[in-house]
């Protein structure tokens, strides 16, 4: 994947499979990995570059789901392909918290997140 070259990492098979599947559906917030067949949302690379240019983004974090209000779910380029999933929240202190220990765990818990 070209996006792996940008971030100098390898994505897990679960991460790749998730984005291949999500490219077929229009779901709010799911970012895209390519300009090919996708869901019409922004590209991961566009959001990353935008946030980096705003000055307070951790360059190690790769956003993949835009929650809104400047909040994102992210993975770590440094820890890929075994990265935990992080919750980045925009506030006065720009916090980052580990949300799940793996992308696979995040997928399993996605229904709980979506249903509140």
mmCIF file of C-alpha atoms in Angstrom:
data_model
loop_
_atom_site.group_PDB
_atom_site.id
_atom_site.type_symbol
_atom_site.label_atom_id
_atom_site.label_comp_id
_atom_site.label_asym_id
_atom_site.label_seq_id
_atom_site.Cartn_x
_atom_site.Cartn_y
_atom_site.Cartn_z
ATOM 1 C CA UNK A 1 0.000 0.000 0.000
ATOM 2 C CA UNK A 2 1.303 3.418 -0.946
ATOM 3 C CA UNK A 3 0.071 4.846 2.344
ATOM 4 C CA UNK A 4 2.433 2.510 4.215
ATOM 5 C CA UNK A 5 5.332 4.179 2.411
ATOM 6 C CA UNK A 6 4.238 7.628 3.580
ATOM 7 C CA UNK A 7 4.195 6.539 7.220
ATOM 8 C CA UNK A 8 7.175 4.138 6.959
ATOM 9 C CA UNK A 9 5.227 1.273 8.488
ATOM 10 C CA UNK A 10 3.255 -1.856 7.718
ATOM 11 C CA UNK A 11 -0.445 -2.084 8.503
ATOM 12 C CA UNK A 12 -1.955 -5.201 10.017
ATOM 13 C CA UNK A 13 -4.038 -7.529 7.858
ATOM 14 C CA UNK A 14 -7.103 -6.548 9.919
ATOM 15 C CA UNK A 15 -6.489 -2.858 9.185
ATOM 16 C CA UNK A 16 -6.141 -3.522 5.448
ATOM 17 C CA UNK A 17 -9.212 -5.767 5.311
ATOM 18 C CA UNK A 18 -11.295 -3.251 7.245
ATOM 19 C CA UNK A 19 -10.516 -0.450 4.792
ATOM 20 C CA UNK A 20 -11.122 -2.618 1.747
ATOM 21 C CA UNK A 21 -14.551 -3.489 3.158
ATOM 22 C CA UNK A 22 -15.352 0.076 4.252
ATOM 23 C CA UNK A 23 -14.521 1.512 0.824
ATOM 24 C CA UNK A 24 -17.847 0.073 -0.362
ATOM 25 C CA UNK A 25 -19.990 1.918 2.196
ATOM 26 C CA UNK A 26 -20.615 5.547 3.034
ATOM 27 C CA UNK A 27 -20.085 5.703 6.767
ATOM 28 C CA UNK A 28 -19.510 9.015 8.511
ATOM 29 C CA UNK A 29 -15.962 9.498 9.688
ATOM 30 C CA UNK A 30 -14.262 6.449 8.160
ATOM 31 C CA UNK A 31 -11.236 7.855 6.333
ATOM 32 C CA UNK A 32 -9.978 6.428 3.059
ATOM 33 C CA UNK A 33 -6.608 4.932 2.184
ATOM 34 C CA UNK A 34 -6.714 5.701 -1.553
ATOM 35 C CA UNK A 35 -8.358 7.848 -4.195
ATOM 36 C CA UNK A 36 -9.532 4.726 -6.012
ATOM 37 C CA UNK A 37 -12.820 3.120 -5.012
ATOM 38 C CA UNK A 38 -13.677 4.715 -1.692
ATOM 39 C CA UNK A 39 -16.560 5.963 0.447
ATOM 40 C CA UNK A 40 -16.225 9.671 -0.423
ATOM 41 C CA UNK A 41 -14.747 10.750 2.930
ATOM 42 C CA UNK A 42 -11.346 12.406 3.263
ATOM 43 C CA UNK A 43 -8.116 10.489 2.801
ATOM 44 C CA UNK A 44 -6.065 9.470 5.835
ATOM 45 C CA UNK A 45 -3.077 11.280 4.319
ATOM 46 C CA UNK A 46 -5.071 14.496 3.786
ATOM 47 C CA UNK A 47 -6.316 14.542 7.393
ATOM 48 C CA UNK A 48 -2.841 13.688 8.722
ATOM 49 C CA UNK A 49 -1.183 16.462 6.684
ATOM 50 C CA UNK A 50 -3.898 18.938 7.692
ATOM 51 C CA UNK A 51 -3.471 18.173 11.393
ATOM 52 C CA UNK A 52 0.341 18.209 11.195
ATOM 53 C CA UNK A 53 0.165 21.658 9.574
ATOM 54 C CA UNK A 54 -2.000 22.891 12.458
ATOM 55 C CA UNK A 55 1.028 22.287 14.653
ATOM 56 C CA UNK A 56 0.076 20.104 17.612
ATOM 57 C CA UNK A 57 -0.437 16.666 16.040
ATOM 58 C CA UNK A 58 1.839 13.790 17.121
ATOM 59 C CA UNK A 59 3.595 12.744 13.884
ATOM 60 C CA UNK A 60 3.528 9.100 15.044
ATOM 61 C CA UNK A 61 -0.292 8.955 15.031
ATOM 62 C CA UNK A 62 -2.181 7.900 11.901
ATOM 63 C CA UNK A 63 -5.860 8.913 12.002
ATOM 64 C CA UNK A 64 -8.344 6.454 10.504
ATOM 65 C CA UNK A 65 -11.713 7.539 11.942
ATOM 66 C CA UNK A 66 -12.792 11.162 12.281
ATOM 67 C CA UNK A 67 -15.187 11.280 15.234
ATOM 68 C CA UNK A 68 -15.804 15.019 14.891
ATOM 69 C CA UNK A 69 -14.788 18.163 16.771
ATOM 70 C CA UNK A 70 -11.129 17.335 16.076
ATOM 71 C CA UNK A 71 -11.311 13.893 17.736
ATOM 72 C CA UNK A 72 -9.941 10.813 15.976
ATOM 73 C CA UNK A 73 -9.213 7.150 16.396
ATOM 74 C CA UNK A 74 -5.604 6.527 15.398
ATOM 75 C CA UNK A 75 -2.932 3.879 15.211
ATOM 76 C CA UNK A 76 0.773 4.348 15.839
ATOM 77 C CA UNK A 77 3.185 4.200 12.899
ATOM 78 C CA UNK A 78 5.957 3.324 15.344
ATOM 79 C CA UNK A 79 4.082 0.292 16.695
ATOM 80 C CA UNK A 80 2.608 -0.958 13.411
ATOM 81 C CA UNK A 81 1.513 -3.551 12.491
ATOM 82 C CA UNK A 82 0.775 -4.416 16.139
ATOM 83 C CA UNK A 83 -0.325 -0.937 17.155
ATOM 84 C CA UNK A 84 -2.895 -0.294 19.827
ATOM 85 C CA UNK A 85 -5.772 1.982 18.835
ATOM 86 C CA UNK A 86 -5.573 5.434 20.353
ATOM 87 C CA UNK A 87 -8.269 7.989 20.977
ATOM 88 C CA UNK A 88 -6.996 11.466 20.178
ATOM 89 C CA UNK A 89 -9.115 14.261 21.528
ATOM 90 C CA UNK A 90 -8.922 17.906 20.716
ATOM 91 C CA UNK A 91 -9.019 20.047 23.814
ATOM 92 C CA UNK A 92 -6.819 22.581 25.505
ATOM 93 C CA UNK A 93 -4.256 19.881 26.269
ATOM 94 C CA UNK A 94 -4.617 17.697 23.131
ATOM 95 C CA UNK A 95 -4.889 14.326 24.856
ATOM 96 C CA UNK A 96 -4.125 10.848 23.588
ATOM 97 C CA UNK A 97 -5.343 7.711 25.340
ATOM 98 C CA UNK A 98 -4.987 4.038 24.463
ATOM 99 C CA UNK A 99 -8.492 2.863 23.572
ATOM 100 C CA UNK A 100 -7.879 -0.786 22.584
ATOM 101 C CA UNK A 101 -4.769 -2.944 22.666
ATOM 102 C CA UNK A 102 -5.056 -3.817 18.955
ATOM 103 C CA UNK A 103 -6.961 -2.930 15.809
ATOM 104 C CA UNK A 104 -8.602 -6.366 15.915
ATOM 105 C CA UNK A 105 -9.901 -5.628 19.432
ATOM 106 C CA UNK A 106 -11.162 -2.218 18.229
ATOM 107 C CA UNK A 107 -13.149 -3.917 15.439
ATOM 108 C CA UNK A 108 -14.670 -6.390 17.926
ATOM 109 C CA UNK A 109 -15.708 -3.499 20.181
ATOM 110 C CA UNK A 110 -16.982 -1.295 17.344
ATOM 111 C CA UNK A 111 -20.673 -2.213 17.854
ATOM 112 C CA UNK A 112 -20.400 -1.139 21.500
ATOM 113 C CA UNK A 113 -18.835 2.198 20.473
ATOM 114 C CA UNK A 114 -21.464 2.816 17.785
ATOM 115 C CA UNK A 115 -24.347 1.993 20.114
ATOM 116 C CA UNK A 116 -23.034 4.183 22.945
#
